[in-house]
């Protein structure tokens, strides 16, 4: 039974009737009777004191462990400690000791609860308290409310590409309403649109959202929510967008340089050296762990930019860097030695000079061949047996690609006593 602020649960296997008062107030004070029937019942006098309840929000990465500190009233510090989790019926069920570990402080009004190897089933509302046992009933004072939220690994997507946000949930919430919220607020609840497709696989207890045509505006924090009557249980993740425009930096050893990275105050800064961005986001080398005095960071929150400065560059600084927060830029840094730079410059100059020389020689040779005329003295002569006659034989070979014919006229000079045979190979144009 659930009347809104009071829940009753009959645990037949344990032979126990559980009564849970939610949001206890002065109106709950009074005399209660509980039992099997009117002939077998007991009276319980409930007094409501001043509010002591604390509210704690905890976030933990899936697979990690979480430490919860609980506080109880002084009058209950010698009582056995109690830790429970609300189920779908809002009954606070005892958590298995194999899953959690309770440790007392020297101050008996405090104790800690450690939940190891956290999974999506561990998300939800927990209560810390102390119990007081009587002959026929046990009274449990729940004094610390803990909302445990799970952090999923970040989702990476390329600008213009697609990404999938996967939201696993406890199977007990199969029939409950699920939703995906941007920035974890109800007013930014995402509805199914052209770029968004939603699927709830109740068999696998997984709620997923596919996003296509990613833009920089899609980057940010997302919450996978399961809506209950009074609370929303959710886990959240970050969608990180890798922008298309990459940065290429060529530097020389000994130079100083700066990288400007886009940043939002709500998100963790990312700066690391790695071949893949997934290595960078999950377990890459962060700026804080780079043990190099040449690296320094300046943060300008108002401008949405943080700057990484590297002084006295060395060749080993070369590589691929990723910088940003929810929007990340890929940076190619190439640091060359001074000798290498000079060698490249000398090589380029030499190649240019050689090409110019080859071109000049080729041009001069072409002009010489075009302007050259035959020397008459070098022409072959044939002795004549006729003292009075000069014979000249000229043979012309017309090339096939000539476009016109030509006529050559010779005059006879009777004074000459020699004849010469001259053969010309002419290309008529």
Coordinates of N, CA, C and O in Angstrom, one line a residue, residues 52-155:
X52 N 16.2 16.7 11.5 CA 17.6 16.5 11.6 C 18.2 16.0 10.2 O 19.3 15.9 10.0
X53 N 17.3 15.7 9.3 CA 17.6 15.0 8.1 C 18.7 15.8 7.3 O 18.5 17.0 7.1
X54 N 19.7 15.1 6.8 CA 20.7 15.7 5.9 C 20.5 15.2 4.5 O 20.1 14.0 4.4
X55 N 20.8 16.0 3.5 CA 20.7 15.5 2.1 C 22.1 15.6 1.5 O 22.7 16.7 1.6
X56 N 22.5 14.5 0.9 CA 23.8 14.4 0.3 C 23.7 14.0 -1.2 O 22.9 13.0 -1.5
X57 N 24.4 14.6 -2.1 CA 24.4 14.2 -3.5 C 25.8 13.6 -3.8 O 26.8 14.3 -3.5
X58 N 25.9 12.5 -4.3 CA 27.1 11.8 -4.6 C 27.2 11.4 -6.1 O 26.2 10.9 -6.6
X59 N 28.3 11.6 -6.7 CA 28.5 11.1 -8.1 C 29.7 10.2 -8.2 O 30.7 10.5 -7.5
X60 N 29.6 9.2 -8.9 CA 30.7 8.2 -9.0 C 30.7 7.6 -10.4 O 29.7 7.4 -11.1
X61 N 31.9 7.4 -11.0 CA 32.1 6.8 -12.3 C 31.8 5.3 -12.2 O 32.2 4.6 -11.2
X62 N 31.0 4.8 -13.2 CA 30.7 3.4 -13.2 C 32.0 2.5 -13.1 O 32.9 2.7 -13.8
X63 N 32.0 1.5 -12.2 CA 33.1 0.7 -12.0 C 34.0 1.1 -10.9 O 34.8 0.3 -10.4
X64 N 33.9 2.4 -10.4 CA 34.7 2.8 -9.3 C 34.0 2.5 -8.0 O 32.9 1.9 -7.9
X65 N 34.5 3.0 -6.9 CA 33.9 2.8 -5.6 C 33.6 4.2 -5.0 O 34.2 5.2 -5.3
X66 N 32.6 4.3 -4.2 CA 32.1 5.5 -3.6 C 32.1 5.4 -2.1 O 31.7 4.4 -1.5
X67 N 32.5 6.5 -1.4 CA 32.5 6.6 0.0 C 31.4 7.6 0.5 O 31.4 8.7 0.0
X68 N 30.5 7.1 1.3 CA 29.4 8.0 1.8 C 29.5 8.2 3.3 O 29.6 7.2 4.0
X69 N 29.5 9.4 3.7 CA 29.6 9.7 5.2 C 28.2 10.0 5.7 O 27.5 10.8 5.2
X70 N 27.9 9.2 6.8 CA 26.5 9.3 7.4 C 26.6 9.9 8.8 O 27.5 9.6 9.5
X71 N 25.6 10.7 9.1 CA 25.6 11.3 10.5 C 24.3 10.9 11.1 O 23.2 10.9 10.4
X72 N 24.3 10.6 12.4 CA 23.1 10.2 13.1 C 23.0 11.1 14.4 O 24.0 11.6 14.9
X73 N 21.8 11.2 15.0 CA 21.7 12.0 16.2 C 22.5 11.4 17.4 O 22.7 10.2 17.4
X74 N 22.8 12.2 18.3 CA 23.6 11.8 19.4 C 22.9 10.7 20.2 O 23.6 9.8 20.7
X75 N 21.6 10.8 20.4 CA 20.9 9.8 21.2 C 20.9 8.4 20.6 O 20.6 7.4 21.2
X76 N 21.3 8.3 19.3 CA 21.3 7.0 18.6 C 22.7 6.6 18.3 O 22.9 5.6 17.6
X77 N 23.8 7.3 18.8 CA 25.1 6.9 18.4 C 25.6 5.6 18.9 O 26.5 5.0 18.3
X78 N 25.0 5.1 19.9 CA 25.3 3.8 20.4 C 24.5 2.6 19.8 O 24.7 1.5 20.1
X79 N 23.5 3.0 19.0 CA 22.6 2.1 18.3 C 23.3 1.4 17.1 O 24.2 2.0 16.5
X80 N 22.8 0.3 16.7 CA 23.4 -0.4 15.5 C 23.1 0.6 14.3 O 22.1 1.2 14.1
X81 N 24.1 0.7 13.4 CA 24.0 1.5 12.2 C 23.2 0.8 11.1 O 23.2 -0.4 11.0
X82 N 22.5 1.6 10.3 CA 21.6 1.1 9.3 C 21.8 1.8 8.0 O 21.9 3.0 8.0
X83 N 21.8 1.0 6.9 CA 21.9 1.6 5.6 C 21.0 0.8 4.6 O 21.0 -0.4 4.6
X84 N 20.2 1.6 3.9 CA 19.2 1.0 3.0 C 19.0 1.8 1.7 O 19.5 2.9 1.6
X85 N 18.4 1.1 0.8 CA 18.1 1.7 -0.5 C 16.7 1.6 -0.8 O 16.0 0.6 -0.7
X86 N 16.1 2.8 -1.3 CA 14.7 2.8 -1.7 C 14.5 1.9 -3.0 O 15.3 2.0 -3.9
X87 N 13.4 1.1 -2.9 CA 13.1 0.4 -4.2 C 12.0 1.1 -4.9 O 11.7 2.3 -4.6
X88 N 11.5 0.5 -6.0 CA 10.5 1.2 -6.8 C 9.2 1.5 -6.0 O 8.4 2.3 -6.5
X89 N 9.0 0.8 -4.9 CA 7.8 1.1 -4.1 C 8.1 2.0 -2.9 O 7.3 2.2 -2.0
X90 N 9.3 2.6 -3.0 CA 9.7 3.6 -1.9 C 9.9 2.9 -0.6 O 10.0 3.6 0.4
X91 N 10.0 1.6 -0.5 CA 10.4 1.0 0.7 C 11.9 0.9 0.8 O 12.6 0.5 -0.2
X92 N 12.5 1.3 1.9 CA 13.9 1.3 2.1 C 14.4 -0.1 2.5 O 14.2 -0.5 3.6
X93 N 15.0 -0.8 1.5 CA 15.4 -2.2 1.7 C 16.9 -2.2 2.2 O 17.7 -1.5 1.6
X94 N 17.2 -3.1 3.1 CA 18.5 -3.3 3.6 C 19.4 -3.7 2.5 O 19.1 -4.6 1.7
X95 N 20.6 -3.1 2.4 CA 21.6 -3.4 1.3 C 22.4 -4.6 1.8 O 22.9 -4.6 2.9
X96 N 22.7 -5.5 0.9 CA 23.5 -6.7 1.2 C 24.9 -6.2 1.7 O 25.5 -5.3 1.1
X97 N 25.4 -6.8 2.8 CA 26.7 -6.5 3.3 C 27.8 -7.0 2.4 O 29.0 -6.5 2.5
X98 N 27.5 -7.8 1.4 CA 28.6 -8.2 0.5 C 28.8 -7.1 -0.5 O 29.9 -7.1 -1.2
X99 N 27.9 -6.2 -0.6 CA 28.0 -5.1 -1.6 C 28.6 -3.8 -0.9 O 29.3 -3.1 -1.6
X100 N 28.2 -3.6 0.4 CA 28.7 -2.4 1.1 C 29.5 -2.8 2.3 O 29.4 -3.9 2.8
X101 N 30.3 -1.8 2.7 CA 31.1 -2.0 4.0 C 30.9 -0.8 4.8 O 31.0 0.4 4.4
X102 N 30.5 -1.0 6.1 CA 30.3 0.1 7.1 C 31.5 0.2 8.0 O 31.9 -0.8 8.6
X103 N 32.0 1.4 8.2 CA 33.1 1.7 9.1 C 32.7 2.8 10.1 O 32.1 3.8 9.6
X104 N 33.0 2.6 11.3 CA 32.7 3.6 12.4 C 33.9 4.5 12.5 O 35.0 4.2 12.4
X105 N 33.5 5.8 12.8 CA 34.5 6.8 13.2 C 34.7 6.7 14.7 O 34.0 6.1 15.4
X106 N 35.8 7.4 15.2 CA 36.0 7.5 16.6 C 34.8 8.3 17.2 O 34.3 8.0 18.3
X107 N 34.3 9.2 16.4 CA 33.0 9.9 16.8 C 31.9 9.0 16.4 O 31.6 8.8 15.2
X108 N 31.2 8.4 17.4 CA 30.2 7.4 17.1 C 29.0 7.9 16.4 O 28.1 7.2 16.0
X109 N 28.9 9.3 16.3 CA 27.7 9.8 15.6 C 28.0 9.9 14.1 O 27.1 10.3 13.3
X110 N 29.1 9.4 13.6 CA 29.5 9.3 12.2 C 29.9 7.9 11.8 O 30.5 7.2 12.6
X111 N 29.6 7.5 10.6 CA 30.1 6.3 10.1 C 30.1 6.4 8.6 O 29.4 7.3 8.0
X112 N 30.9 5.6 7.9 CA 31.0 5.6 6.5 C 30.5 4.4 5.8 O 30.6 3.3 6.5
X113 N 30.0 4.5 4.6 CA 29.6 3.4 3.8 C 30.4 3.4 2.5 O 30.5 4.4 1.9
X114 N 31.0 2.2 2.2 CA 31.7 2.1 1.0 C 31.0 1.1 0.0 O 30.8 0.0 0.4
X115 N 30.7 1.6 -1.2 CA 30.1 0.8 -2.2 C 31.2 0.6 -3.3 O 31.6 1.5 -3.9
X116 N 31.5 -0.7 -3.5 CA 32.6 -1.0 -4.5 C 32.0 -1.5 -5.8 O 30.9 -1.9 -5.8
X117 N 32.8 -1.3 -6.9 CA 32.4 -1.8 -8.2 C 31.0 -1.4 -8.6 O 30.1 -2.2 -8.8
X118 N 30.8 -0.1 -8.6 CA 29.5 0.5 -8.8 C 29.0 0.2 -10.2 O 29.7 0.3 -11.2
X119 N 27.7 -0.2 -10.3 CA 27.1 -0.5 -11.6 C 25.8 0.4 -11.7 O 25.4 1.1 -10.7
X120 N 25.1 0.3 -12.9 CA 24.0 1.2 -13.1 C 22.9 0.8 -12.1 O 22.0 1.6 -11.8
X121 N 22.9 -0.4 -11.5 CA 21.8 -0.8 -10.6 C 22.0 -0.1 -9.2 O 21.1 -0.1 -8.4
X122 N 23.2 0.5 -9.0 CA 23.5 1.1 -7.7 C 23.0 2.6 -7.7 O 23.0 3.2 -6.6
X123 N 22.6 3.1 -8.8 CA 22.1 4.5 -8.8 C 20.7 4.5 -8.1 O 20.0 3.6 -8.1
X124 N 20.5 5.6 -7.4 CA 19.2 5.7 -6.7 C 19.3 6.5 -5.4 O 20.3 7.2 -5.1
X125 N 18.3 6.3 -4.5 CA 18.2 7.0 -3.2 C 18.6 6.0 -2.1 O 18.0 4.9 -2.0
X126 N 19.5 6.4 -1.2 CA 19.9 5.6 -0.1 C 19.6 6.4 1.2 O 19.5 7.7 1.2
X127 N 19.5 5.7 2.3 CA 19.3 6.3 3.6 C 20.3 5.7 4.6 O 20.5 4.5 4.6
X128 N 20.8 6.6 5.4 CA 21.6 6.2 6.6 C 20.8 6.4 7.8 O 20.1 7.4 7.9
X129 N 21.0 5.5 8.8 CA 20.3 5.7 10.1 C 20.7 4.8 11.1 O 21.8 4.2 11.1
X130 N 19.9 4.7 12.2 CA 20.2 3.9 13.3 C 19.0 3.2 13.7 O 17.9 3.7 13.6
X131 N 19.1 2.0 14.3 CA 17.9 1.2 14.6 C 17.8 1.0 16.1 O 18.8 0.8 16.8
X132 N 16.6 0.9 16.6 CA 16.3 0.6 18.0 C 15.3 -0.5 18.0 O 14.2 -0.4 17.5
X133 N 15.7 -1.6 18.7 CA 14.9 -2.8 18.7 C 14.1 -2.9 20.0 O 14.6 -2.7 21.1
X134 N 12.8 -3.3 19.8 CA 12.0 -3.6 21.0 C 11.5 -5.0 20.9 O 12.0 -5.7 19.9
X135 N 10.7 -5.5 21.8 CA 10.3 -6.9 21.8 C 9.6 -7.3 20.5 O 9.9 -8.3 19.9
X136 N 8.7 -6.5 20.1 CA 7.8 -6.8 19.0 C 8.1 -6.0 17.7 O 7.5 -6.3 16.7
X137 N 8.9 -5.0 17.8 CA 9.1 -4.2 16.6 C 10.5 -3.5 16.6 O 11.1 -3.4 17.7
X138 N 10.9 -3.1 15.5 CA 12.2 -2.4 15.4 C 11.9 -1.0 14.8 O 11.3 -0.9 13.8
X139 N 12.5 0.0 15.5 CA 12.3 1.4 15.0 C 13.6 1.9 14.4 O 14.6 1.8 15.0
X140 N 13.5 2.3 13.2 CA 14.7 2.8 12.5 C 14.6 4.3 12.1 O 13.6 4.7 11.5
X141 N 15.5 5.0 12.6 CA 15.5 6.5 12.4 C 16.4 6.8 11.2 O 17.6 6.6 11.2
X142 N 15.8 7.2 10.1 CA 16.6 7.5 8.8 C 16.9 9.0 8.8 O 16.0 9.8 8.8
X143 N 18.2 9.3 8.9 CA 18.6 10.7 9.1 C 19.4 11.3 8.0 O 19.5 12.6 7.9
X144 N 20.0 10.5 7.1 CA 20.8 11.1 6.0 C 20.3 10.5 4.7 O 20.3 9.3 4.5
X145 N 19.8 11.4 3.8 CA 19.3 10.9 2.5 C 20.4 11.2 1.5 O 20.9 12.3 1.3
X146 N 20.8 10.1 0.7 CA 21.9 10.2 -0.2 C 21.3 9.9 -1.6 O 20.8 8.8 -1.9
X147 N 21.5 10.8 -2.5 CA 21.2 10.6 -3.9 C 22.4 10.3 -4.7 O 23.4 11.1 -4.8
X148 N 22.5 9.0 -5.1 CA 23.7 8.5 -5.8 C 23.5 8.6 -7.3 O 22.6 7.9 -7.8
X149 N 24.3 9.4 -8.0 CA 24.3 9.5 -9.4 C 25.5 8.9 -10.1 O 26.6 9.1 -9.5
X150 N 25.3 8.3 -11.2 CA 26.4 7.6 -11.8 C 26.9 8.4 -13.0 O 26.1 9.0 -13.7
X151 N 28.2 8.3 -13.2 CA 28.9 9.0 -14.3 C 29.3 8.0 -15.3 O 30.1 7.1 -15.0
X152 N 28.8 8.0 -16.5 CA 29.2 7.1 -17.6 C 30.5 7.7 -18.3 O 30.7 8.9 -18.3
X153 N 31.3 6.9 -18.9 CA 32.4 7.4 -19.7 C 32.0 8.4 -20.7 O 30.8 8.3 -21.2
X154 N 32.8 9.4 -21.0 CA 32.3 10.4 -22.0 C 32.1 9.8 -23.4 O 32.7 8.8 -23.8
X155 N 31.2 10.3 -24.1 CA 30.9 9.9 -25.5 C 31.6 10.9 -26.5 O 31.5 12.1 -26.3

